[in-house]
Each structure stands twice: as C-alpha cells, then as structure tokens.
Amino acid sequence: MSAARKSGAFFCGENDLVKAWRDLRELPRGVWVLFATTLVNRAGTMVLPFLILYLTRELHFTAGRAGFVLGLYGAGALVSSALSGRLSDVLGPMKLIRDSLFVTGAIFFAFPFARSFPAVVIMTLALSIASEAVRPASMAVVADLVKPGQRKAAFALIRLAINLGMSVGPALGGYLATFSFRSIFLVNGSTSILAGTLLLLALRRSPIHRAGAESEPDGPAVLPSKRAWTDRRLLFFVAATFPVGLVFFQHISAMALYLVRDLHLSAFDYGLFFTINTLLIVALEVPINSATAHWSHRRTLALGAFLFGAGFGALAFAWDFGSVAATVVIWTFGEMFFFPALGAYLTDIAPRTRRGEYMGLAGMAMNLSMAVGMWAGTAVLDRFGGRTLWLGAFALGLVATAMMLRLKEEATAQVAPGITPLS
C-alpha cells in the first residue's frame, strides 16, 4: 500500500483511473447483467420528466391537478419501496426486477388510453408501484454478489448505467414530445420490455447465484431474523439520510424556480447543469469509489453529506451561469461519494436474508424526503427567498454530516460457502 493510501489521501491520477476501470472486470457476471439491464431501461426513461407537461398540455389538467398526480407518484414509490424490499428477499431480486420491467412496460403502453382524472390517478399509482420496485431489488443484487472491498465500485457502476441512460432518455423524450406526447409512452414502454427480455435471456442462458448459508463447517448457520424496523443502527442511519434527501431533491424542484425566476437564467441553462452533473458522474464516480474503497463508511458518507450542504448552500451567493455551475460541481461530488457508500453501508449492516427489506426501508426514507423536500423547498423559496432556503440547506447538510460521523462501523459479515439462486 502506498504512503498516500496509508495516510488516507486521495488522488485520481492517470494510473488510478486506468486501474479503476480495469478492476471492474473482476466484478461478478450478475453485476454486469444488471448494468446492461439498467442501461437499456434508463435509456428509454422519458415519461416521468415530461409527465407534468403531458397532463397540462395534452390532457388539459390544471397545474394543481397535475401536481397532485405527481404527488401520488411519490406516494406510490413509498409503498413500492416497502413491498419490493421484502419481496426481493422472498422471490429473489433478479426475478422481481424482471417482472417489474415487464409490468411497467405494459402500464406505459396502456397509460395514453387513460384520459379522465380518475383513470390517470390509477395509472400513475400502478406505474409508480411497478417501476420503483426495481430500486431496492437492484441494490440487493449488488449486496448479494459483490465482495466487501468491491461494493462501493459496484454500486458506482450501476449508477453509471443510470446516468448514461438518463443522458439519452430525457433528451430524446424532449425531441419526441414536440411531435407527439404519446410516442414517449411507446418508447419508454418498449425499452422497459426490452430490458426485461435482456434479463430473462441472461438468466436462462446461465443462472446467477448468490452466496447462501445452507452449509457451514460447523453445521447450518443461524441467520438473524430481526426485522429491519427493529434495528437501531438502521433507524439511526435512515434518520441521518433524511436531511440529505431534503437537500438533494431541491435540484428537481426549488432550484429550477430559483435559477429561472430569481437569477434570470434560461430553461436551457438549467438543462445544461444536468449535463455537467451527468458528465462528471460518468467520468469520475467509478474511479473515485475504487480509489476510496478502503475508506470507512462513516468518512465517505459524512463527506458526501457535507458536499451536498456546501454545494446547495453556495447557491445563496451564486449570481450567473458560471457560479451556479461551480455549485453543481460541488454537490455532484457529494452525490458520487454518498450514494455508493449508502448502498455499501446498508449491505454491511443487513442480515443476508433481509437485505432487500433493509434497502426498501432506506428507499422509503429517500422517497419521503423527496416528497417533503420538493414541497418544503418551494414553499420556503416563495415565502422567505432564495438566500434563506440555501443557507437552510447548508445547515441541514451540517446536521447530516454530524449524524453520519456518529455511525458505528460494523465488521462485514462473512460469506458462507453455500449458494442459492439469485433469481
């Protein structure tokens, strides 16, 4: 180990970058299958970013009704996180992902036929529950397959697939929406089914297995059966992630209004900030998490939480495109540190038989922070102004940082030699 590594220093030189990408080849086949599935699915993601425009322009819903529908999507995501986490433990995460993709595709095809408000409400709830089931199950797949030292890099790889896909989907959706809103449902549904088919063929060709505990040298292992909501470590961690989510989800709510209305930037400028965010993640997230795999979860999560607070807090002093871009760079680094470490920490503290349940409960907390954060951020911006909102975001970042520094590091559970089907 180099002196820089021993001292905890971090620097991504050219050799570090090459080594990081080369090390990804050692990840299990199942992770790469999930990467390909996620990439295809996310490359067609375009309905949700344009749903409010579809409801107001195509169906002529009022802004209030359209906002209510989007709120229902968040409510459905909360339910889905709880259900899918437990179902992935019972049915197998790969099987749940496959079924979710097929059901989601069918709902996308049917959605344009819903024209009345009640029909749209039903379709939106169904879409949310089906599509959001993929998230906890995907995290459980990585948790089951990857060695402890590779977990941060593996979670970063799946996020790479998400961001690569999202760099295509919304842009293509914006182009298609100029001709036909209905076409985006067709494309989104097709890519969802294509991703499900890709996963189905991969599983048929060669089943993917995960470590199990049926056999141990000294006899059958006694696995923990404690439910997720009774684990104090998990509940404290979930509480610590809530203020992070409140801050992070301002980028799709109050930040847009602040930049366009208060700083007089254009909607095109706002879109460019997402391009900056995506390009940084694609280029750096995997190498960063490979290079910092030896860091403690406490250190990585605390740094990520602080950078979120600092990045959004700095918006209080931004005045033009360049200064706003600098704040985006700061919180994007927070995103690259925080989210892969979140998955790795959950994996380490979760019993092997309840990893999906743990991921689901953490997902519920993030979905709740999304729903609350988008509403509260916009309300604070309207009533008290941007400086109050962004300085408040910085304060929340400091609170989250302090909580993350109090996390207890856990020894990673050893993998038993038995294997059980992952699907």
Tab-separated table of C-alpha atoms in Angstrom:
chain	number	residue	atom	x	y	z
A	1	MET	CA	0.000	0.000	0.000
A	2	SER	CA	1.388	3.416	-0.952
A	3	ALA	CA	2.103	6.158	1.552
A	4	ALA	CA	-0.798	8.139	0.151
A	5	ARG	CA	-3.133	5.238	0.798
A	6	LYS	CA	-1.798	4.721	4.304
A	7	SER	CA	-2.323	8.357	5.164
A	8	GLY	CA	-5.832	8.292	3.730
A	9	ALA	CA	-5.001	10.720	0.936
A	10	PHE	CA	-6.999	10.567	-2.243
A	11	PHE	CA	-5.845	11.475	-5.715
A	12	CYS	CA	-7.071	10.151	-9.048
A	13	GLY	CA	-4.049	10.173	-11.338
A	14	GLU	CA	-3.955	8.578	-14.773
A	15	ASN	CA	-2.792	5.236	-13.395
A	16	ASP	CA	-5.539	5.298	-10.752
A	17	LEU	CA	-8.167	5.862	-13.424
A	18	VAL	CA	-6.894	3.042	-15.625
A	19	LYS	CA	-6.673	0.666	-12.687
A	20	ALA	CA	-10.189	1.559	-11.521
A	21	TRP	CA	-11.746	0.687	-14.872
A	22	ARG	CA	-9.592	-2.440	-15.183
A	23	ASP	CA	-10.658	-3.653	-11.729
A	24	LEU	CA	-14.306	-3.551	-12.820
A	25	ARG	CA	-13.631	-6.613	-14.973
A	26	GLU	CA	-13.329	-8.624	-11.760
A	27	LEU	CA	-16.930	-7.911	-10.781
A	28	PRO	CA	-19.304	-10.903	-10.945
A	29	ARG	CA	-21.256	-11.589	-14.121
A	30	GLY	CA	-24.535	-10.796	-12.396
A	31	VAL	CA	-23.449	-7.212	-11.775
A	32	TRP	CA	-22.718	-6.741	-15.465
A	33	VAL	CA	-26.091	-8.250	-16.382
A	34	LEU	CA	-27.712	-5.732	-14.037
A	35	PHE	CA	-25.584	-2.951	-15.572
A	36	ALA	CA	-26.785	-3.812	-19.094
A	37	THR	CA	-30.398	-4.149	-17.985
A	38	THR	CA	-30.289	-0.826	-16.151
A	39	LEU	CA	-28.633	0.949	-19.081
A	40	VAL	CA	-31.282	-0.211	-21.565
A	41	ASN	CA	-34.124	0.624	-19.192
A	42	ARG	CA	-32.813	4.070	-18.306
A	43	ALA	CA	-32.016	4.965	-21.911
A	44	GLY	CA	-35.757	4.980	-22.528
A	45	THR	CA	-36.717	6.892	-19.403
A	46	MET	CA	-38.657	9.896	-20.644
A	47	VAL	CA	-42.248	9.765	-19.372
A	48	LEU	CA	-41.662	10.924	-15.794
A	49	PRO	CA	-39.609	14.057	-16.694
A	50	PHE	CA	-42.350	15.150	-19.118
A	51	LEU	CA	-45.408	13.846	-17.265
A	52	ILE	CA	-46.476	17.249	-15.947
A	53	LEU	CA	-46.298	18.707	-19.471
A	54	TYR	CA	-48.329	15.793	-20.825
A	55	LEU	CA	-51.015	16.266	-18.180
A	56	THR	CA	-51.319	20.031	-18.637
A	57	ARG	CA	-50.866	20.320	-22.412
A	58	GLU	CA	-52.263	17.069	-23.772
A	59	LEU	CA	-54.967	16.294	-21.189
A	60	HIS	CA	-55.530	19.952	-20.201
A	61	PHE	CA	-55.362	19.279	-16.464
A	62	THR	CA	-54.908	22.306	-14.227
A	63	ALA	CA	-51.467	22.795	-12.660
A	64	GLY	CA	-52.950	21.853	-9.295
A	65	ARG	CA	-54.342	18.569	-10.575
A	66	ALA	CA	-51.101	17.753	-12.395
A	67	GLY	CA	-49.119	18.456	-9.228
A	68	PHE	CA	-51.450	16.202	-7.273
A	69	VAL	CA	-50.809	13.375	-9.752
A	70	LEU	CA	-47.042	13.774	-9.352
A	71	GLY	CA	-47.503	13.696	-5.590
A	72	LEU	CA	-49.333	10.402	-5.962
A	73	TYR	CA	-46.330	9.035	-7.827
A	74	GLY	CA	-44.212	9.800	-4.760
A	75	ALA	CA	-46.785	8.129	-2.516
A	76	GLY	CA	-46.738	5.041	-4.699
A	77	ALA	CA	-42.938	4.991	-4.541
A	78	LEU	CA	-43.127	4.871	-0.735
A	79	VAL	CA	-45.406	1.836	-0.866
A	80	SER	CA	-43.285	0.185	-3.543
A	81	SER	CA	-40.065	0.552	-1.547
A	82	ALA	CA	-41.568	-1.279	1.415
A	83	LEU	CA	-43.183	-4.046	-0.632
A	84	SER	CA	-40.395	-4.653	-3.129
A	85	GLY	CA	-37.694	-4.802	-0.472
A	86	ARG	CA	-39.405	-7.687	1.262
A	87	LEU	CA	-40.497	-9.379	-1.982
A	88	SER	CA	-36.921	-9.408	-3.271
A	89	ASP	CA	-35.916	-11.369	-0.162
A	90	VAL	CA	-38.738	-13.875	-0.703
A	91	LEU	CA	-38.852	-14.236	-4.511
A	92	GLY	CA	-35.290	-13.283	-5.414
A	93	PRO	CA	-34.186	-9.797	-6.556
A	94	MET	CA	-33.460	-10.709	-10.189
A	95	LYS	CA	-36.914	-12.243	-10.624
A	96	LEU	CA	-38.533	-9.177	-9.087
A	97	ILE	CA	-36.586	-6.840	-11.397
A	98	ARG	CA	-37.575	-8.911	-14.444
A	99	ASP	CA	-41.273	-8.961	-13.546
A	100	SER	CA	-41.244	-5.270	-12.643
A	101	LEU	CA	-39.815	-4.324	-16.041
A	102	PHE	CA	-42.439	-6.292	-17.951
A	103	VAL	CA	-45.343	-4.935	-15.878
A	104	THR	CA	-44.003	-1.387	-16.143
A	105	GLY	CA	-43.774	-1.694	-19.931
A	106	ALA	CA	-47.395	-2.846	-20.146
A	107	ILE	CA	-48.536	0.097	-17.999
A	108	PHE	CA	-46.674	2.563	-20.260
A	109	PHE	CA	-48.486	1.147	-23.296
A	110	ALA	CA	-51.871	1.478	-21.544
A	111	PHE	CA	-51.291	4.916	-19.986
A	112	PRO	CA	-52.257	7.042	-23.048
A	113	PHE	CA	-55.700	5.440	-23.054
A	114	ALA	CA	-56.385	6.942	-19.612
A	115	ARG	CA	-57.997	10.301	-20.371
A	116	SER	CA	-60.071	11.087	-17.282
A	117	PHE	CA	-58.638	12.268	-13.967
A	118	PRO	CA	-59.592	9.086	-12.018
A	119	ALA	CA	-58.104	6.874	-14.737
A	120	VAL	CA	-54.854	8.860	-14.737
A	121	VAL	CA	-54.651	8.598	-10.945
A	122	ILE	CA	-54.996	4.807	-11.115
A	123	MET	CA	-52.425	4.520	-13.902
A	124	THR	CA	-49.947	6.760	-12.078
A	125	LEU	CA	-50.169	4.770	-8.854
A	126	ALA	CA	-49.762	1.499	-10.765
A	127	LEU	CA	-46.798	2.887	-12.698
A	128	SER	CA	-45.096	4.119	-9.540
A	129	ILE	CA	-45.502	0.852	-7.633
A	130	ALA	CA	-44.306	-1.254	-10.563
A	131	SER	CA	-41.396	0.871	-11.769
A	132	GLU	CA	-39.986	1.856	-8.375
A	133	ALA	CA	-39.791	-1.811	-7.309
A	134	VAL	CA	-36.552	-2.076	-9.298
A	135	ARG	CA	-34.514	0.142	-6.970
A	136	PRO	CA	-34.337	-1.897	-3.726
A	137	ALA	CA	-34.036	-5.140	-5.681
A	138	SER	CA	-31.101	-3.782	-7.713
A	139	MET	CA	-29.276	-2.779	-4.539
A	140	ALA	CA	-29.926	-6.246	-3.106
A	141	VAL	CA	-28.368	-7.863	-6.190
A	142	VAL	CA	-25.117	-5.942	-5.720
A	143	ALA	CA	-25.169	-6.638	-1.997
A	144	ASP	CA	-25.532	-10.376	-2.601
A	145	LEU	CA	-22.922	-10.754	-5.328
A	146	VAL	CA	-20.038	-8.423	-4.589
A	147	LYS	CA	-17.143	-8.805	-2.163
A	148	PRO	CA	-16.897	-6.143	0.578
A	149	GLY	CA	-13.922	-4.379	-0.985
A	150	GLN	CA	-15.708	-4.039	-4.333
A	151	ARG	CA	-19.090	-2.819	-3.110
A	152	LYS	CA	-18.605	0.926	-3.489
A	153	ALA	CA	-17.224	0.499	-7.003
A	154	ALA	CA	-20.065	-1.887	-7.904
A	155	PHE	CA	-22.766	0.489	-6.692
A	156	ALA	CA	-20.988	3.271	-8.597
A	157	LEU	CA	-21.063	1.098	-11.737
A	158	ILE	CA	-24.849	0.698	-11.533
A	159	ARG	CA	-25.196	4.451	-11.035
A	160	LEU	CA	-23.016	4.855	-14.135
A	161	ALA	CA	-25.582	2.850	-16.100
A	162	ILE	CA	-28.373	5.049	-14.715
A	163	ASN	CA	-26.614	8.267	-15.669
A	164	LEU	CA	-25.536	7.050	-19.101
A	165	GLY	CA	-29.119	6.086	-19.821
A	166	MET	CA	-30.534	9.312	-18.425
A	167	SER	CA	-28.202	11.281	-20.698
A	168	VAL	CA	-30.154	9.798	-23.628
A	169	GLY	CA	-33.742	9.292	-22.442
A	170	PRO	CA	-34.855	12.806	-21.400
A	171	ALA	CA	-33.123	14.416	-24.391
A	172	LEU	CA	-34.828	12.020	-26.808
A	173	GLY	CA	-38.098	12.499	-24.936
A	174	GLY	CA	-37.895	16.257	-25.392
A	175	TYR	CA	-37.475	15.786	-29.122
A	176	LEU	CA	-40.340	13.271	-29.416
A	177	ALA	CA	-42.664	15.405	-27.297
A	178	THR	CA	-42.509	18.173	-29.912
A	179	PHE	CA	-44.280	15.785	-32.304
A	180	SER	CA	-46.348	13.503	-30.081
A	181	PHE	CA	-46.557	13.079	-26.331
A	182	ARG	CA	-47.973	9.597	-26.840
A	183	SER	CA	-44.785	8.473	-28.575
A	184	ILE	CA	-42.777	8.858	-25.383
A	185	PHE	CA	-45.028	6.306	-23.658
A	186	LEU	CA	-44.476	3.879	-26.545
A	187	VAL	CA	-40.688	4.277	-26.469
A	188	ASN	CA	-40.473	4.140	-22.664
A	189	GLY	CA	-42.625	1.012	-22.580
A	190	SER	CA	-40.609	-0.642	-25.354
A	191	THR	CA	-37.264	-0.093	-23.633
A	192	SER	CA	-38.679	-1.374	-20.346
A	193	ILE	CA	-39.816	-4.613	-22.009
A	194	LEU	CA	-36.540	-4.845	-23.932
A	195	ALA	CA	-34.626	-4.584	-20.650
A	196	GLY	CA	-36.825	-7.266	-19.101
A	197	THR	CA	-36.244	-9.530	-22.116
A	198	LEU	CA	-32.482	-8.995	-21.879
A	199	LEU	CA	-32.569	-10.026	-18.229
A	200	LEU	CA	-34.775	-13.036	-18.973
A	201	LEU	CA	-32.404	-14.303	-21.674
A	202	ALA	CA	-29.367	-13.762	-19.456
A	203	LEU	CA	-30.933	-15.756	-16.630
A	204	ARG	CA	-31.950	-18.578	-18.977
A	205	ARG	CA	-28.503	-18.789	-20.506
A	206	SER	CA	-26.711	-19.062	-17.185
A	207	PRO	CA	-28.417	-18.764	-13.780
A	208	ILE	CA	-26.908	-16.204	-11.463
A	209	HIS	CA	-26.241	-17.357	-7.927
A	210	ARG	CA	-25.616	-15.594	-4.678
A	211	ALA	CA	-23.851	-16.647	-1.531
A	212	GLY	CA	-26.067	-18.576	0.831
A	213	ALA	CA	-25.845	-20.089	4.271
A	214	GLU	CA	-27.229	-23.569	3.896
A	215	SER	CA	-23.936	-25.170	4.801
A	216	GLU	CA	-21.249	-24.168	7.254
A	217	PRO	CA	-18.260	-26.148	8.555
A	218	ASP	CA	-19.963	-26.492	11.911
A	219	GLY	CA	-23.465	-27.163	10.603
A	220	PRO	CA	-26.355	-24.956	9.448
A	221	ALA	CA	-25.852	-21.261	10.082
A	222	VAL	CA	-28.300	-19.442	12.299
A	223	LEU	CA	-29.272	-16.368	10.332
A	224	PRO	CA	-30.626	-13.226	12.016
A	225	SER	CA	-34.384	-12.860	11.682
A	226	LYS	CA	-34.708	-9.384	13.175
A	227	ARG	CA	-36.990	-7.167	11.120
A	228	ALA	CA	-35.488	-4.033	9.606
A	229	TRP	CA	-37.533	-1.551	11.628
A	230	THR	CA	-36.258	-3.037	14.917
A	231	ASP	CA	-32.584	-2.429	14.070
A	232	ARG	CA	-31.443	0.731	15.867
A	233	ARG	CA	-28.409	1.130	13.604
A	234	LEU	CA	-30.623	1.151	10.538
A	235	LEU	CA	-33.157	3.543	12.055
A	236	PHE	CA	-30.402	5.987	13.013
A	237	PHE	CA	-28.903	5.747	9.538
A	238	VAL	CA	-32.293	6.283	7.896
A	239	ALA	CA	-32.809	9.344	10.097
A	240	ALA	CA	-29.389	10.649	9.026
A	241	THR	CA	-30.180	10.213	5.327
A	242	PHE	CA	-33.461	12.136	5.583
A	243	PRO	CA	-31.880	15.653	5.746
A	244	VAL	CA	-29.549	14.651	2.903
A	245	GLY	CA	-32.579	13.853	0.756
A	246	LEU	CA	-34.273	17.117	1.717
A	247	VAL	CA	-31.261	18.982	0.336
A	248	PHE	CA	-30.524	16.800	-2.690
A	249	PHE	CA	-34.012	16.829	-4.197
A	250	GLN	CA	-34.002	20.620	-4.449
A	251	HIS	CA	-32.261	20.114	-7.797
A	252	ILE	CA	-35.551	18.995	-9.358
A	253	SER	CA	-37.804	21.451	-7.547
A	254	ALA	CA	-36.841	24.783	-5.951
A	255	MET	CA	-33.526	25.062	-7.786
A	256	ALA	CA	-35.245	25.260	-11.172
A	257	LEU	CA	-37.599	28.002	-9.999
A	258	TYR	CA	-34.779	29.927	-8.314
A	259	LEU	CA	-32.484	29.856	-11.344
A	260	VAL	CA	-35.111	30.868	-13.894
A	261	ARG	CA	-37.213	33.264	-11.844
A	262	ASP	CA	-34.679	34.843	-9.468
A	263	LEU	CA	-31.339	34.602	-11.292
A	264	HIS	CA	-32.961	35.036	-14.730
A	265	LEU	CA	-31.191	32.079	-16.300
A	266	SER	CA	-32.926	30.218	-19.119
A	267	ALA	CA	-34.539	26.788	-19.025
A	268	PHE	CA	-31.807	25.721	-21.445
A	269	ASP	CA	-29.191	26.797	-18.902
A	270	TYR	CA	-30.957	24.713	-16.283
A	271	GLY	CA	-30.750	21.698	-18.592
A	272	LEU	CA	-27.018	22.256	-19.085
A	273	PHE	CA	-26.451	21.894	-15.355
A	274	PHE	CA	-27.816	18.351	-15.606
A	275	THR	CA	-25.337	17.733	-18.417
A	276	ILE	CA	-22.489	18.886	-16.166
A	277	ASN	CA	-23.764	16.633	-13.384
A	278	THR	CA	-24.065	13.595	-15.663
A	279	LEU	CA	-20.705	14.011	-17.375
A	280	LEU	CA	-18.886	14.291	-14.044
A	281	ILE	CA	-20.586	11.168	-12.730
A	282	VAL	CA	-19.873	9.156	-15.873
A	283	ALA	CA	-16.208	10.170	-15.897
A	284	LEU	CA	-15.328	10.095	-12.208
A	285	GLU	CA	-17.723	8.169	-9.981
A	286	VAL	CA	-16.334	4.688	-10.609
A	287	PRO	CA	-12.655	5.731	-10.266
A	288	ILE	CA	-13.415	7.761	-7.126
A	289	ASN	CA	-15.163	4.877	-5.410
A	290	SER	CA	-12.488	2.414	-6.471
A	291	ALA	CA	-9.773	4.675	-5.079
A	292	THR	CA	-11.627	5.277	-1.795
A	293	ALA	CA	-12.857	1.705	-1.260
A	294	HIS	CA	-10.598	1.476	1.814
A	295	TRP	CA	-12.249	4.493	3.462
A	296	SER	CA	-14.654	3.879	6.317
A	297	HIS	CA	-18.365	4.251	5.597
A	298	ARG	CA	-18.534	6.949	8.250
A	299	ARG	CA	-15.910	9.048	6.490
A	300	THR	CA	-17.342	8.659	2.977
A	301	LEU	CA	-20.953	9.312	3.976
A	302	ALA	CA	-20.042	12.330	6.100
A	303	LEU	CA	-18.017	13.847	3.248
A	304	GLY	CA	-20.872	13.277	0.812
A	305	ALA	CA	-23.413	14.869	3.174
A	306	PHE	CA	-21.147	17.885	3.725
A	307	LEU	CA	-20.614	18.427	-0.014
A	308	PHE	CA	-24.376	18.305	-0.592
A	309	GLY	CA	-24.877	21.021	2.021
A	310	ALA	CA	-21.944	23.095	0.777
A	311	GLY	CA	-22.959	22.849	-2.877
A	312	PHE	CA	-26.588	23.837	-2.426
A	313	GLY	CA	-25.698	26.327	0.308
A	314	ALA	CA	-23.352	28.096	-2.092
A	315	LEU	CA	-26.331	28.911	-4.305
A	316	ALA	CA	-27.077	31.687	-1.807
A	317	PHE	CA	-24.064	33.534	-3.250
A	318	ALA	CA	-24.319	32.489	-6.925
A	319	TRP	CA	-25.195	35.166	-9.489
A	320	ASP	CA	-24.572	33.806	-13.013
A	321	PHE	CA	-24.154	30.629	-15.036
A	322	GLY	CA	-20.515	30.096	-14.077
A	323	SER	CA	-21.054	30.491	-10.340
A	324	VAL	CA	-24.081	28.189	-10.399
A	325	ALA	CA	-22.081	25.618	-12.388
A	326	ALA	CA	-19.449	25.672	-9.638
A	327	THR	CA	-22.099	24.825	-7.031
A	328	VAL	CA	-23.328	21.956	-9.224
A	329	VAL	CA	-19.806	20.541	-9.357
A	330	ILE	CA	-19.593	20.630	-5.550
A	331	TRP	CA	-22.842	18.764	-4.868
A	332	THR	CA	-22.183	16.356	-7.725
A	333	PHE	CA	-19.044	15.233	-5.897
A	334	GLY	CA	-21.247	14.794	-2.843
A	335	GLU	CA	-23.531	12.582	-4.915
A	336	MET	CA	-20.594	10.492	-6.153
A	337	PHE	CA	-19.362	9.865	-2.624
A	338	PHE	CA	-22.675	9.487	-0.822
A	339	PHE	CA	-24.900	7.160	-2.826
A	340	PRO	CA	-22.451	4.280	-3.482
A	341	ALA	CA	-21.413	4.421	0.198
A	342	LEU	CA	-25.078	4.333	1.215
A	343	GLY	CA	-25.571	1.006	-0.540
A	344	ALA	CA	-22.306	-0.408	0.820
A	345	TYR	CA	-23.154	0.527	4.420
A	346	LEU	CA	-26.641	-0.956	4.194
A	347	THR	CA	-25.137	-4.170	2.838
A	348	ASP	CA	-22.740	-4.429	5.753
A	349	ILE	CA	-25.345	-3.968	8.486
A	350	ALA	CA	-28.154	-6.021	6.920
A	351	PRO	CA	-28.674	-9.734	7.648
A	352	ARG	CA	-28.213	-11.749	4.454
A	353	THR	CA	-31.842	-12.878	4.494
A	354	ARG	CA	-33.217	-9.333	4.856
A	355	ARG	CA	-31.045	-7.194	2.594
A	356	GLY	CA	-33.957	-6.313	0.331
A	357	GLU	CA	-36.016	-5.266	3.350
A	358	TYR	CA	-33.198	-3.021	4.592
A	359	MET	CA	-32.775	-1.470	1.137
A	360	GLY	CA	-36.534	-0.961	0.933
A	361	LEU	CA	-36.746	0.875	4.256
A	362	ALA	CA	-33.862	3.137	3.283
A	363	GLY	CA	-35.560	3.738	-0.057
A	364	MET	CA	-38.748	4.733	1.740
A	365	ALA	CA	-36.804	7.372	3.671
A	366	MET	CA	-35.340	8.816	0.476
A	367	ASN	CA	-38.741	8.834	-1.235
A	368	LEU	CA	-40.281	10.575	1.764
A	369	SER	CA	-37.513	13.181	1.759
A	370	MET	CA	-38.180	13.699	-1.966
A	371	ALA	CA	-41.878	14.334	-1.397
A	372	VAL	CA	-41.334	16.604	1.617
A	373	GLY	CA	-38.254	18.325	0.226
A	374	MET	CA	-39.800	19.318	-3.109
A	375	TRP	CA	-42.842	20.808	-1.380
A	376	ALA	CA	-40.996	22.465	1.518
A	377	GLY	CA	-38.183	23.878	-0.614
A	378	THR	CA	-40.578	25.593	-2.990
A	379	ALA	CA	-42.654	26.924	-0.078
A	380	VAL	CA	-39.579	28.375	1.682
A	381	LEU	CA	-38.345	29.915	-1.562
A	382	ASP	CA	-41.677	31.650	-2.185
A	383	ARG	CA	-42.135	32.899	1.351
A	384	PHE	CA	-38.607	33.690	2.558
A	385	GLY	CA	-36.451	33.893	-0.575
A	386	GLY	CA	-33.518	32.036	-2.018
A	387	ARG	CA	-30.851	33.016	0.477
A	388	THR	CA	-32.886	31.639	3.384
A	389	LEU	CA	-33.555	28.405	1.502
A	390	TRP	CA	-29.950	27.743	0.506
A	391	LEU	CA	-28.447	28.680	3.852
A	392	GLY	CA	-31.035	26.363	5.401
A	393	ALA	CA	-29.851	23.633	3.019
A	394	PHE	CA	-26.287	24.182	4.234
A	395	ALA	CA	-27.460	23.857	7.841
A	396	LEU	CA	-29.236	20.594	7.021
A	397	GLY	CA	-26.046	19.356	5.377
A	398	LEU	CA	-24.110	20.062	8.571
A	399	VAL	CA	-26.719	18.209	10.634
A	400	ALA	CA	-26.485	15.190	8.331
A	401	THR	CA	-22.673	15.323	8.425
A	402	ALA	CA	-22.655	15.283	12.221
A	403	MET	CA	-25.052	12.329	12.271
A	404	MET	CA	-23.003	10.370	9.746
A	405	LEU	CA	-19.886	10.863	11.864
A	406	ARG	CA	-21.686	9.069	14.706
A	407	LEU	CA	-22.300	5.897	12.685
A	408	LYS	CA	-20.870	2.744	14.188
A	409	GLU	CA	-18.611	0.819	11.848
A	410	GLU	CA	-19.557	-2.838	11.583
A	411	ALA	CA	-17.439	-5.805	10.670
A	412	THR	CA	-18.586	-7.125	7.318
A	413	ALA	CA	-20.416	-10.436	7.534
A	414	GLN	CA	-18.512	-13.402	6.184
A	415	VAL	CA	-19.990	-15.187	3.191
A	416	ALA	CA	-20.934	-18.798	3.718
A	417	PRO	CA	-19.904	-21.353	1.102
A	418	GLY	CA	-23.386	-22.467	0.061
A	419	ILE	CA	-25.095	-20.931	-2.951
A	420	THR	CA	-28.725	-20.202	-3.668
A	421	PRO	CA	-30.320	-18.968	-6.887
A	422	LEU	CA	-30.414	-15.196	-7.136
A	423	SER	CA	-33.426	-15.242	-9.405
